Coordinates of C-alpha atoms and ligand atoms in Angstrom, one line a residue:
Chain A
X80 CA 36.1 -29.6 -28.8
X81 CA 37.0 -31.0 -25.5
X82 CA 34.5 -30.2 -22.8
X83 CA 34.1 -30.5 -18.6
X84 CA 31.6 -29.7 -16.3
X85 CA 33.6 -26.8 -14.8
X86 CA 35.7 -24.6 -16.2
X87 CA 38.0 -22.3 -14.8
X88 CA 39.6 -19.5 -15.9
X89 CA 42.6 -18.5 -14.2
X90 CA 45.3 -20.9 -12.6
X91 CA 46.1 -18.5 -9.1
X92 CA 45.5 -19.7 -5.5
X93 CA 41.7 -19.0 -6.1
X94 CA 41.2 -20.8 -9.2
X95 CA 43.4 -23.5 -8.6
X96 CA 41.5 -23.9 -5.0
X97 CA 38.0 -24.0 -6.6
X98 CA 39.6 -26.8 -9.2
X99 CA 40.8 -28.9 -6.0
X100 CA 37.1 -28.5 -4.3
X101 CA 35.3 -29.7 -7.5
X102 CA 37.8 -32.4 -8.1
X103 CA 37.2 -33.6 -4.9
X104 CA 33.5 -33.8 -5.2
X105 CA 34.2 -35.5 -8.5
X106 CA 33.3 -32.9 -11.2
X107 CA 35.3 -32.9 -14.2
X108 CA 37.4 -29.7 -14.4
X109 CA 40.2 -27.6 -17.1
X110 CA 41.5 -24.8 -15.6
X111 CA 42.8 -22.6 -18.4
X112 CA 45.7 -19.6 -17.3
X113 CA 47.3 -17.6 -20.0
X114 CA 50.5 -17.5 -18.4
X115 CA 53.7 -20.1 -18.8
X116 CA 53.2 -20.7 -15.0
X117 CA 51.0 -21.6 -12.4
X118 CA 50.1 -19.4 -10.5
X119 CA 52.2 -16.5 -11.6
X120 CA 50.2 -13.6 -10.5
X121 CA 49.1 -12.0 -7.4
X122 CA 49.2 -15.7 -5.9
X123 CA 53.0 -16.0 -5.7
X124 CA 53.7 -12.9 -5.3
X125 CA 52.1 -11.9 -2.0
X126 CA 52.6 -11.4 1.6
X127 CA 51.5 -14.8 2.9
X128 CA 49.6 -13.2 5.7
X129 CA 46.6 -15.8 6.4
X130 CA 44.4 -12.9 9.0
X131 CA 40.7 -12.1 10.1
X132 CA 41.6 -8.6 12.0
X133 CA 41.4 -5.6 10.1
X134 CA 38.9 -7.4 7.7
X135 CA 36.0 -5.8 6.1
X136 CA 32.9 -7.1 8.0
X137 CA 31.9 -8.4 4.5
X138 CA 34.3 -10.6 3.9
X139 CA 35.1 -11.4 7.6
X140 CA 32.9 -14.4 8.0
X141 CA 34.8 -16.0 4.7
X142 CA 38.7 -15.9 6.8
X143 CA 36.8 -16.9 9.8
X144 CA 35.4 -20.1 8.4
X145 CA 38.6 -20.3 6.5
X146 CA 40.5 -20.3 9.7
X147 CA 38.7 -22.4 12.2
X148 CA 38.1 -25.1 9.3
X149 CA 40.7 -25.4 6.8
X150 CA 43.8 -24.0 7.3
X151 CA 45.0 -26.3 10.3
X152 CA 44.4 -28.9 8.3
X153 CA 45.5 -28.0 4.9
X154 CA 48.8 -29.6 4.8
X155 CA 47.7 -32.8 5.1
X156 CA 44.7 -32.2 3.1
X157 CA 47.1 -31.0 0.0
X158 CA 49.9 -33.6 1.0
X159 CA 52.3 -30.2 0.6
X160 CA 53.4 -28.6 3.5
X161 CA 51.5 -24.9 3.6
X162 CA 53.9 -23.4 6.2
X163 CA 50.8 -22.5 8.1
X164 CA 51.8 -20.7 11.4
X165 CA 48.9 -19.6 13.4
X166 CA 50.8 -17.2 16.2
X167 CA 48.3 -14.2 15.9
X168 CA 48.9 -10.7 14.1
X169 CA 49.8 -7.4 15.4
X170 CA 48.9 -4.6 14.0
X171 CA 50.7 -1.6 15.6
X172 CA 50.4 2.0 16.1
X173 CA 52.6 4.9 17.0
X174 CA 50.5 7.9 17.4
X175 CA 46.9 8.2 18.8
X176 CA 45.4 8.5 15.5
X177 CA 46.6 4.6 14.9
X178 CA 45.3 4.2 18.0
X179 CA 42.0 5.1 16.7
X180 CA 42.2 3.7 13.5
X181 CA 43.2 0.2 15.3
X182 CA 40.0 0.9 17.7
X183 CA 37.5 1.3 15.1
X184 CA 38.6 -2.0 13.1
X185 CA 38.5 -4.0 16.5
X186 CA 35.0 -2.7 17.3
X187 CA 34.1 -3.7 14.1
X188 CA 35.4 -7.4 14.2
X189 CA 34.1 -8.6 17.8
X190 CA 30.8 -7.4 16.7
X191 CA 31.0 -10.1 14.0
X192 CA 32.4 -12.7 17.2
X193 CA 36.1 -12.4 16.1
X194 CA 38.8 -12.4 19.2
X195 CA 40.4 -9.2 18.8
X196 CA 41.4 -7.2 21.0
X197 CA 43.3 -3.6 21.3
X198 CA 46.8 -4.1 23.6
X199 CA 49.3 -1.9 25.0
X200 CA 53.2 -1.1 24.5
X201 CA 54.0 -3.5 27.0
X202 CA 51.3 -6.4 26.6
X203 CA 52.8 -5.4 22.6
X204 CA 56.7 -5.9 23.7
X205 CA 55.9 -9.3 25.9
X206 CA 54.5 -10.8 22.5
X207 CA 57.1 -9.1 20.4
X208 CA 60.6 -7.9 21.9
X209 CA 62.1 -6.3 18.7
X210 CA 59.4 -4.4 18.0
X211 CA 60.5 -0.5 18.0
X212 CA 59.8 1.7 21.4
X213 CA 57.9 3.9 19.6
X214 CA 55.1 1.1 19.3
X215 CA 52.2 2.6 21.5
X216 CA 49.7 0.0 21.2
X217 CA 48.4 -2.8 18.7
X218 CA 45.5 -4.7 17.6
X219 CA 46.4 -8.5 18.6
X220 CA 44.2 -11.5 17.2
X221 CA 45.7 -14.8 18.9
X222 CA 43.9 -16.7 15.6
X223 CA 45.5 -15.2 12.7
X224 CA 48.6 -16.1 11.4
X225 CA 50.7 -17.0 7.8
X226 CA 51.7 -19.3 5.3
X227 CA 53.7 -19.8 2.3
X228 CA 51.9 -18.3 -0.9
X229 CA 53.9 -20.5 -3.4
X230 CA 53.6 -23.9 -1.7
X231 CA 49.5 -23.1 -0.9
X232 CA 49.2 -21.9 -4.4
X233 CA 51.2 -25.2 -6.2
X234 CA 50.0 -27.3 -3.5
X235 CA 46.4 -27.2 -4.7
X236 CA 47.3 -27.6 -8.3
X237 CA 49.2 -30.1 -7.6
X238 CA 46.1 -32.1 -5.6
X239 CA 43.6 -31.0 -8.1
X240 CA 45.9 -32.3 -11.0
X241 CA 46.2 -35.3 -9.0
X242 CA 42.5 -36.0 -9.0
X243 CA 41.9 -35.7 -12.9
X244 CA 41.9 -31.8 -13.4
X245 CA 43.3 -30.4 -16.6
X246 CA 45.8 -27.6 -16.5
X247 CA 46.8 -26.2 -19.8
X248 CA 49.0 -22.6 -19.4
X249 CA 49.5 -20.6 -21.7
X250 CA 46.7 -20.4 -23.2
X251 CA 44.7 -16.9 -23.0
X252 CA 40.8 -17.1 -22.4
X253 CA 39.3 -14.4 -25.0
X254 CA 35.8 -14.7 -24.3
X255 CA 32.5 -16.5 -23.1
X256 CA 29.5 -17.3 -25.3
X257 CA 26.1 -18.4 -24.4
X258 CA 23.7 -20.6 -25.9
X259 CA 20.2 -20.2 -25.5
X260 CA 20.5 -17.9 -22.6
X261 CA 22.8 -20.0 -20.6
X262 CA 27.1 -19.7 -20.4
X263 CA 28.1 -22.8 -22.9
X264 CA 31.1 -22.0 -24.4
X265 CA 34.7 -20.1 -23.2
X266 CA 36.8 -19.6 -26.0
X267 CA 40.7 -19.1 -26.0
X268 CA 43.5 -18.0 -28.5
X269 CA 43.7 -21.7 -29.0
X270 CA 40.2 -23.9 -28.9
X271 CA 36.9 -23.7 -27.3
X272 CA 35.4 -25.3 -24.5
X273 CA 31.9 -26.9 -23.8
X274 CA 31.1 -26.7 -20.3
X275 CA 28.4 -26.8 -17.7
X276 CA 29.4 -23.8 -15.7
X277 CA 32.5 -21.3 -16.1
X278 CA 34.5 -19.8 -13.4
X279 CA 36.2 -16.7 -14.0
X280 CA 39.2 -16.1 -11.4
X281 CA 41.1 -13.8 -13.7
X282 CA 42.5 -11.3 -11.1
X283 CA 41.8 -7.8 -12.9
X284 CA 41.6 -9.5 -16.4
X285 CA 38.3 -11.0 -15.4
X286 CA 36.5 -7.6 -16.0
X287 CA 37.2 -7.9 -20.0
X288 CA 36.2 -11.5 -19.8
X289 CA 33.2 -10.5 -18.3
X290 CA 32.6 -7.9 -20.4
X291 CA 31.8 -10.5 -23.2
X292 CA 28.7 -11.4 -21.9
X293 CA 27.8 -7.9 -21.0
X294 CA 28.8 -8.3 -17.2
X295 CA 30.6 -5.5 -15.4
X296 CA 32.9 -6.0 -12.3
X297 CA 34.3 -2.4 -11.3
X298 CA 37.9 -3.1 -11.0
X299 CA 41.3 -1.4 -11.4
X300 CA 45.2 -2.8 -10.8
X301 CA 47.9 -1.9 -8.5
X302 CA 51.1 -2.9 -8.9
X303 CA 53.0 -3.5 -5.3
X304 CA 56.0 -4.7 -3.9
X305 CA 57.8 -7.1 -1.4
X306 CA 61.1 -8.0 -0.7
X307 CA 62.5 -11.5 1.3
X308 CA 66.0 -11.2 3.1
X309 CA 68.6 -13.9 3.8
X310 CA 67.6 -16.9 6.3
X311 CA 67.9 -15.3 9.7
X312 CA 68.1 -17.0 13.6
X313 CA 64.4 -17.4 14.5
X314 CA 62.8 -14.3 15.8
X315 CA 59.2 -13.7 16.2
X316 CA 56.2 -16.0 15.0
X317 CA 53.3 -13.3 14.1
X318 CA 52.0 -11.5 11.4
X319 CA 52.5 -7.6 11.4
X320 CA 51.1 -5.1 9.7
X321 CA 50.6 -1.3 10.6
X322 CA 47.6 0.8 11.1
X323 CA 48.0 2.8 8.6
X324 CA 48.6 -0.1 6.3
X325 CA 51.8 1.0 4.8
X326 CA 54.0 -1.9 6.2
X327 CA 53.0 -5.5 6.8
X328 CA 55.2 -9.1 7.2
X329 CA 56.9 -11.6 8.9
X330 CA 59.4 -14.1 9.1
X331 CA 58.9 -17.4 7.4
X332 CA 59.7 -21.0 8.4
X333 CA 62.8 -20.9 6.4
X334 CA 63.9 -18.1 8.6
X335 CA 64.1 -15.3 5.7
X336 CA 61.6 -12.5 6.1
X337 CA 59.1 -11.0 3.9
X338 CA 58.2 -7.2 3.5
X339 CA 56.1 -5.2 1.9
X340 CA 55.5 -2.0 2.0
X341 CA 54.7 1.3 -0.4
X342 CA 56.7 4.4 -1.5
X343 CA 53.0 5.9 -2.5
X344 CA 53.4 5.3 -6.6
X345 CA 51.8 1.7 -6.5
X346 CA 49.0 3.1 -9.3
X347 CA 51.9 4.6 -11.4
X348 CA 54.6 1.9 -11.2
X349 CA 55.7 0.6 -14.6
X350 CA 54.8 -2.4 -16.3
X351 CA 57.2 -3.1 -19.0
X352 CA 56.1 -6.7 -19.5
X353 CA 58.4 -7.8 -17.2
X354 CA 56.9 -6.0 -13.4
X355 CA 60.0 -4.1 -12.9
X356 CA 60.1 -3.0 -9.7
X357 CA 60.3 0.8 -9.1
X358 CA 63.6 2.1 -7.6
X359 CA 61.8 4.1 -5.0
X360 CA 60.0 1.1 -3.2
X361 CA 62.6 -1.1 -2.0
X362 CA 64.4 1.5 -0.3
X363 CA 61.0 2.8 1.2
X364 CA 60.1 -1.1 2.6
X365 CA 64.0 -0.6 4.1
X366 CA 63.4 2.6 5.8
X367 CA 59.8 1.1 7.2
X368 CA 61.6 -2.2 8.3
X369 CA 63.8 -0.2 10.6
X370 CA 61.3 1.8 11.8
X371 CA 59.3 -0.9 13.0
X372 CA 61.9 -3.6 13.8
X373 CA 65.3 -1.6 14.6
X374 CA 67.1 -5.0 15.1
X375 CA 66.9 -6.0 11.4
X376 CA 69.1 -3.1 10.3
X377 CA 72.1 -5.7 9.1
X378 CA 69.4 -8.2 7.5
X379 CA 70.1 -8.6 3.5
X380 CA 67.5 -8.4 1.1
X381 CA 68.4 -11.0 -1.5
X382 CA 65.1 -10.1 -3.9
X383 CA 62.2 -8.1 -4.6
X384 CA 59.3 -8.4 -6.9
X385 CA 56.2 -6.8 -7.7
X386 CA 52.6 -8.1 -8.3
X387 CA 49.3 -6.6 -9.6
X388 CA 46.7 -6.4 -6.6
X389 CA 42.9 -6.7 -8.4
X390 CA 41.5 -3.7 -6.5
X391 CA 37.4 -3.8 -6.5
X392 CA 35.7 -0.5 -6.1
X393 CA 34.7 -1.2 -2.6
X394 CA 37.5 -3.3 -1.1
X395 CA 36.4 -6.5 -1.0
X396 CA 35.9 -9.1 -3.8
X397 CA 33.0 -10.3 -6.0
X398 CA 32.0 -14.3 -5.2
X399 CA 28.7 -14.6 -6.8
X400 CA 26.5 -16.5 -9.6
X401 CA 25.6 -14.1 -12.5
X402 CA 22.0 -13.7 -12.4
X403 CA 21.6 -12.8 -16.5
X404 CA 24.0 -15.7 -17.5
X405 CA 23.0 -18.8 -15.5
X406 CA 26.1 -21.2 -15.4
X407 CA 28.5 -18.2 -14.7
X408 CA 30.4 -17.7 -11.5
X409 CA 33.0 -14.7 -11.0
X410 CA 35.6 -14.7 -8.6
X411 CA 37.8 -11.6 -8.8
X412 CA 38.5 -8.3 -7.1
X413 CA 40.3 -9.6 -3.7
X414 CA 41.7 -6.1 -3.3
X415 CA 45.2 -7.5 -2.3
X416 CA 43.8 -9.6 0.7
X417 CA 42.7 -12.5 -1.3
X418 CA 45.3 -15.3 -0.5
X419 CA 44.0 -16.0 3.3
X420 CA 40.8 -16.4 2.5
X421 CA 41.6 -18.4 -1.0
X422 CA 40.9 -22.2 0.9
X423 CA 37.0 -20.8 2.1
X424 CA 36.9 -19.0 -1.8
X425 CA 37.6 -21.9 -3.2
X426 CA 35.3 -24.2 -1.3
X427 CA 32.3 -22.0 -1.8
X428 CA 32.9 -21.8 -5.5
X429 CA 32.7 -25.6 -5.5
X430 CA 29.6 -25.3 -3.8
X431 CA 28.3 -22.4 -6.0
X432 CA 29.3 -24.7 -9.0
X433 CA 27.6 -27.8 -8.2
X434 CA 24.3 -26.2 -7.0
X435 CA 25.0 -26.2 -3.2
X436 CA 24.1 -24.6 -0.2
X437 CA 27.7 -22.4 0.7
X438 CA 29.1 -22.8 3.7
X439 CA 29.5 -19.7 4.2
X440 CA 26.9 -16.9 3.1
X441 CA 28.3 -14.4 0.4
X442 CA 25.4 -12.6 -0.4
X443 CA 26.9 -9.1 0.6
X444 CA 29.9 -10.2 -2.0
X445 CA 27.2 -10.2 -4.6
X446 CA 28.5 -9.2 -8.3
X447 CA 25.2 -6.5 -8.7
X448 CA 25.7 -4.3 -5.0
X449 CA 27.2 -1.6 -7.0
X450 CA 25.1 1.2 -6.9
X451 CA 25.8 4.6 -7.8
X452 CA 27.7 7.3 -5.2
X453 CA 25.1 10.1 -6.6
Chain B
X8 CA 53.9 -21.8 -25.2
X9 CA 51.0 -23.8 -24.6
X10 CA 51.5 -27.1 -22.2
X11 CA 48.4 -29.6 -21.5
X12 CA 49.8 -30.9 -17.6
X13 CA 48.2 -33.9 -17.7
X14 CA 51.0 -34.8 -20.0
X15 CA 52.1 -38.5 -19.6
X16 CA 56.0 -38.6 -18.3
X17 CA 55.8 -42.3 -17.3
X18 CA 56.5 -42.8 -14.0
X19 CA 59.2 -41.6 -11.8
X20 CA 61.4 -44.2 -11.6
X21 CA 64.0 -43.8 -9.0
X22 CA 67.5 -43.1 -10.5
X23 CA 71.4 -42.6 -10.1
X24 CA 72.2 -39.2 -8.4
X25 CA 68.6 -39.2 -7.0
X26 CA 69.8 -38.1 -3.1
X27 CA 72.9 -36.0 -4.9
X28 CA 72.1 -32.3 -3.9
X29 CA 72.1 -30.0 -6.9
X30 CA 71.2 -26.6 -5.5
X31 CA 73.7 -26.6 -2.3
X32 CA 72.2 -23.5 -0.7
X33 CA 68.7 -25.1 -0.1
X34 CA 70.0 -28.0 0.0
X35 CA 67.4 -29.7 -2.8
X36 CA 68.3 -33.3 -4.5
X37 CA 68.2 -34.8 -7.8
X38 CA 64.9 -36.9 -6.8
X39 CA 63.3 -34.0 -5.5
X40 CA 63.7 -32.0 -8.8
X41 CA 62.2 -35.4 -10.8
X42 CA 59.4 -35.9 -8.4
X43 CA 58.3 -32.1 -8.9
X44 CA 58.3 -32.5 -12.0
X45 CA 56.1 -35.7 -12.3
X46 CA 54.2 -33.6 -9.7
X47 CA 53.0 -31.1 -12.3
X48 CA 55.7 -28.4 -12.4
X49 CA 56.9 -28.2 -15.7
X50 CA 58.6 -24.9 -15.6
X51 CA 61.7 -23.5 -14.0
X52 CA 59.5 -20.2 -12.2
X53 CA 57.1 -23.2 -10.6
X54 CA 60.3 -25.6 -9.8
X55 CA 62.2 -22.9 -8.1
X56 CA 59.0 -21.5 -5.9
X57 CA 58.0 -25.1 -4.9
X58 CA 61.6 -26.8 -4.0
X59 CA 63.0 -23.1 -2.6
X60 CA 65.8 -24.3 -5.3
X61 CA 67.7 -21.3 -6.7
X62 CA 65.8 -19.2 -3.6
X63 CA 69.2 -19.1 -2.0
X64 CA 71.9 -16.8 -1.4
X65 CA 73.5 -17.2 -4.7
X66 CA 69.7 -16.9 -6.4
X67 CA 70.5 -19.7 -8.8
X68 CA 73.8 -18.4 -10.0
X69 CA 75.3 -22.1 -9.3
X70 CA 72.8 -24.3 -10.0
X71 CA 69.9 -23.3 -12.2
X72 CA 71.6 -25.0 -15.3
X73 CA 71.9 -27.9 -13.5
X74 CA 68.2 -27.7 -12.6
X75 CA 67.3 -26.9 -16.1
X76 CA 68.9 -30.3 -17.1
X77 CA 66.9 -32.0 -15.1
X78 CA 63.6 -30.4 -15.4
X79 CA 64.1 -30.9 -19.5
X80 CA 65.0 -35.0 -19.0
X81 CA 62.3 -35.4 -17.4
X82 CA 59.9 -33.6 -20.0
X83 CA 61.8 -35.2 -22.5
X84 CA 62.6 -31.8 -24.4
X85 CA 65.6 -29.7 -24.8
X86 CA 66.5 -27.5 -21.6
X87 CA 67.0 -24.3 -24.2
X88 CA 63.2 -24.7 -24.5
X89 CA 63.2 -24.0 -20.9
X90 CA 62.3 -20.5 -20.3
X91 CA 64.9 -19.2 -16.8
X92 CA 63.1 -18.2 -13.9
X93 CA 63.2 -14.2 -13.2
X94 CA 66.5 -12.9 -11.9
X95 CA 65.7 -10.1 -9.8
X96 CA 67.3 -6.9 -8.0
X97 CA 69.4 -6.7 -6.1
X98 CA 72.4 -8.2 -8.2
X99 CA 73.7 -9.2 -4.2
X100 CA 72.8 -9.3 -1.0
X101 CA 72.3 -5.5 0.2
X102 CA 71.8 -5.0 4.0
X103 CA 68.5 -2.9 4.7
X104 CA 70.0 -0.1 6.5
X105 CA 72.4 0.7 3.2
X106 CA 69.1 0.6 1.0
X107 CA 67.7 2.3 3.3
X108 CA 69.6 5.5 2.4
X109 CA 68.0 5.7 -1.3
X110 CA 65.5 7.9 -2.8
X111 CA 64.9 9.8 0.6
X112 CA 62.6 12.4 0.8
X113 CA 64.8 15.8 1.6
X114 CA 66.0 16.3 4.8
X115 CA 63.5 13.8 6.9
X116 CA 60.7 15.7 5.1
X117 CA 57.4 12.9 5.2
X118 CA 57.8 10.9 2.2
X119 CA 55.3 12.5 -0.9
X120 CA 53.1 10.1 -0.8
X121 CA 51.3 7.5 1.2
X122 CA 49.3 4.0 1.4
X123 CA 45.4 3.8 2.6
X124 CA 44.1 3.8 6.0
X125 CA 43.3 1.0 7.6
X126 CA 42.9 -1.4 4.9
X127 CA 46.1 -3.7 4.9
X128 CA 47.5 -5.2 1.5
X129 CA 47.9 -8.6 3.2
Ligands
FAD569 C1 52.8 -7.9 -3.1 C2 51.4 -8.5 -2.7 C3 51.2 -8.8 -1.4 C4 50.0 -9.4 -1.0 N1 49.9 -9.8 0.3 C5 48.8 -10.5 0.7 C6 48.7 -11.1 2.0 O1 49.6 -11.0 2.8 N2 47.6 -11.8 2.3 C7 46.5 -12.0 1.4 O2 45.5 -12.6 1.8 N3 46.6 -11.5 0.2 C8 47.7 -10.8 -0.2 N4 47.8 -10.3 -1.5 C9 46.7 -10.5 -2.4 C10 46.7 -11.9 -3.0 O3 47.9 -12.3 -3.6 C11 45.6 -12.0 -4.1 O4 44.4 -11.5 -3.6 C12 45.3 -13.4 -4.5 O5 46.5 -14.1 -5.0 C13 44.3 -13.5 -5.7 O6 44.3 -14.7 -6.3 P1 43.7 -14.9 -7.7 O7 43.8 -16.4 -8.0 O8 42.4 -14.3 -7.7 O9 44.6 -14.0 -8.7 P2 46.0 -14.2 -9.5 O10 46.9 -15.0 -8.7 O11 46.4 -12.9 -10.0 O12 45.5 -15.2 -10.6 C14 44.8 -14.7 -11.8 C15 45.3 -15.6 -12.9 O13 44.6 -15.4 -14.1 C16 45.4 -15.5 -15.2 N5 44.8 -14.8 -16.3 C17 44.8 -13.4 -16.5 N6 44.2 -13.2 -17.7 C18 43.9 -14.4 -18.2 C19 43.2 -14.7 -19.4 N7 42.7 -13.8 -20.3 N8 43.1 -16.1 -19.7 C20 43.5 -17.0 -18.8 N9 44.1 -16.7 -17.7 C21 44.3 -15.4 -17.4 C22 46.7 -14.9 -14.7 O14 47.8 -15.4 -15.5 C23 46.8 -15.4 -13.3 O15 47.5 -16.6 -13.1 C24 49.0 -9.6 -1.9 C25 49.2 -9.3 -3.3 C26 50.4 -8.7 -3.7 C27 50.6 -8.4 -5.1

């Protein structure tokens, strides 16, 4: 039976973060992901936005620490280059119930201290020129920004294998076992495991894994789409997204763009093994595009793809130590916004796992605040 | 099929044909494809998404057996045990404003159905 101090469950950005942290600190660490590759869920399949606006308060303080203390540094930290881009986010509105909508969310983040701030159509056309004229106002935060979801996501296990971790794939974790009280074993399709403390990072398959120590995590799946079009001349820097959050992405450093958006059936698209993508979406994401940004009308999609989204009853994820199973940790439920914040996740799991104070408090992200609605 | 990817490859000695570009459209070399894979990525999906090889316009169409060579040299196994990376729709480039025209809702009508409010997926 081989045997760490940590491990982890799940190879995406978040697990394979938390593996890097621990490395680092000099824990011995096997991250285990039932999947060929690394990686091969939500974590390479999203959006690459890297924002604070338009964040649940609870989870806010987690992409602000993220952004004022890792990402600028990142690339060099992972010796990959992220693609971080930190040229702020707009999230725009056409009709005065956007503008309402965009109001509430930036009253809600500068209470926290974020630099938000709502912005009209022209303040909105001198940051952004392509932008549609029937843009009426945005939200703008000057800090947020993107970064490239497959080289963040590799670039960690990459490190992390670098500093002694074990990756195996393809190997499917089946359940955890206690001993005395205490998490002690994870067990897979293929061997067991003797460890310390277990993190479980399993997107929406956490919740069965759970379940075998008699924790539940209210989660549920969506399956969403993007699309990436041919490399085209350098247009605008930021982030976009849309106040009714139907629409968000930008262009990348390679100079293709990234969009995704929703034809309204992400809870009934198929999954025939395979994440086909559903023949309404695409063309919906077109008809947004053009909307928003008329000038990309001749632009050529070259692919599209779907992912699962891990959506948590309330919208933001569970980070927390299991009370009832001491040496347990579950990380899971990011609700489709959990690659921005994946650097500060995976630092306070490290923390969390070795005992530590966390940088940043995640006591409103516990895994018991569920309480009933009657 | 289960990998352990702390296998031992040996180290990456340079070779012949290391600066030779194999997938011309991202413009990624022989060396780069071997370093990858002595970085950790031992598949083509994981190859492709950290080199941008076969990302291009053709989407792999020229190269990926190429790639597949080398990816299985180095991992000293046969590149039929390689499993391809995902092709995906569409088959070529589409401009957006021809996609566009699909599945519409009748005549302008508000499409059925909608995303949340206020809660971005990104
Ligand atoms: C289309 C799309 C766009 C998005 N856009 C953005 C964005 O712009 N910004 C943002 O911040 N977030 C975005 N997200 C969300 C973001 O991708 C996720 O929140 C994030 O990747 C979660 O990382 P993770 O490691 O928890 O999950 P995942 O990447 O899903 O990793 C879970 C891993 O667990 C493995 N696993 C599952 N079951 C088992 C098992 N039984 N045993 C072992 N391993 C198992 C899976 O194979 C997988 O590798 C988007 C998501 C999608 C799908």
């Amino acid at each position: 039976m081989r045997s760490a101090d940590v491990v982890i469950c799940g190879a995406g950005v978040i697990g394979c973060a938390a593996a890097y942290y621990l490395a680092k600190k000099g824990k011995s660490v096997i991250v285990i992901d039932a999947d060929e590759a690394i990686g091969n869920g939500g974590s390479s399949r999203n959006g690459g936005g890297v924002r604070q606006s338009g964040r649940d308060v609870r989870e806010l303080p987690l992409a602000m620490y993220g952004i004022r203390s890792l990402w600028p540094t990142l690339s060099e930290e992972l010796g990959t280059d992220v693609e971080y881009v930190q040229k702020g986010n707009l999230r725009l509105g056409k009709t005065e119930k956007h503008r309402q909508i965009l109001q509430g969310l930036t009253d809600r983040s500068t209470a926290c201290g974020l630099d938000v701030k709502m912005i009209d159509k022209d303040q909105v056309r001198q940051i952004n020129p392509y932008l549609s004229d029937e843009v009426i106002c945005a939200s703008w935060c000057p800090t947020d920004g993107h970064a490239n979801p497959l080289k963040t996501t590799l670039g960690y296990f990459r490190a992390a294998r670098k500093l002694g971790a074990v990756f195996l794939t393809g190997e499917k974790v089946l359940r955890l076992r206690k001993e005395k009280g205490a998490l002690r074993y994870v067990e897979t399709d293929a061997d067991t495991y003797l460890c310390e403390t277990a993190i479980v990072a399993c997107g929406y398959e956490s919740r069965q894994i759970l379940d075998s120590v008699g924790i539940d995590v209210p989660l549920t799946k969506d399956l969403i789409e993007a699309l990436v079009t041919e490399m085209e001349p350098e247009m605008f820097p930021q982030m976009l997204g849309t106040a009714d959050a139907d629409f968000y992405g930008h262009q990348t450093r390679h100079g293709s763009f990234v969009f995704g958006g929703s034809a309204g059936y992400d809870r009934e698209n198929r999954d025939f093994g395979h994440l086909a993508v559903y023949g309404n979406t695409a063309p919906a994401i077109c008809r947004a595009t053009l909307r928003w940004i008329p000038r990309l009308k001749d632009a050529k999609i070259v692919r599209t793809w779907a992912g699962y989204e891990d959506i948590c009853a309330d919208g933001v994820p569970v980070i927390s130590k299991i009370d009832e199973v001491p040496g347990l940790i579950a990380a899971c439920g990011f609700t489709g916004h959990g690659f921005g914040i994946s650097p500060a996740v995976g630092t306070c799991l490290a923390e969390l796992a070795c005992g530590e104070k966390t940088s940043v408090d995640l006591s409103a992200l516990r895994y018991d605040r569920f309480r009933s609605c009657v | 099929m289960r990998t352990d990817r702390s296998k031992d490859l040996g180290p990456c000695l340079p070779m012949e044909g290391d600066d030779r570009i194999v997938c011309r459209c991202e413009e990624v070399t022989q060396g780069e494809i071997r370093q990858a894979v002595h970085d950790g990525m031992f598949t083509m999906t994981e190859i492709r998404r950290y080199l941008r090889c076969g990302m291009g316009l053709c989407q792999g169409q020229t190269c990926s057996r190429l790639v597949s060579g080398i990816v299985a040299r180095e991992l000293g196994i046969r590149p039929g045990e390689l499993r391809p990376a995902s092709s995906r729709a569409p088959m070529r480039p589409l401009e957006m404003s021809i996609w566009a025209n699909e599945c519409q809702a009748p005549d302008g009508a508000a499409e059925t159905k909608k995303g949340g409010a206020g809660d971005e997926k990104c």
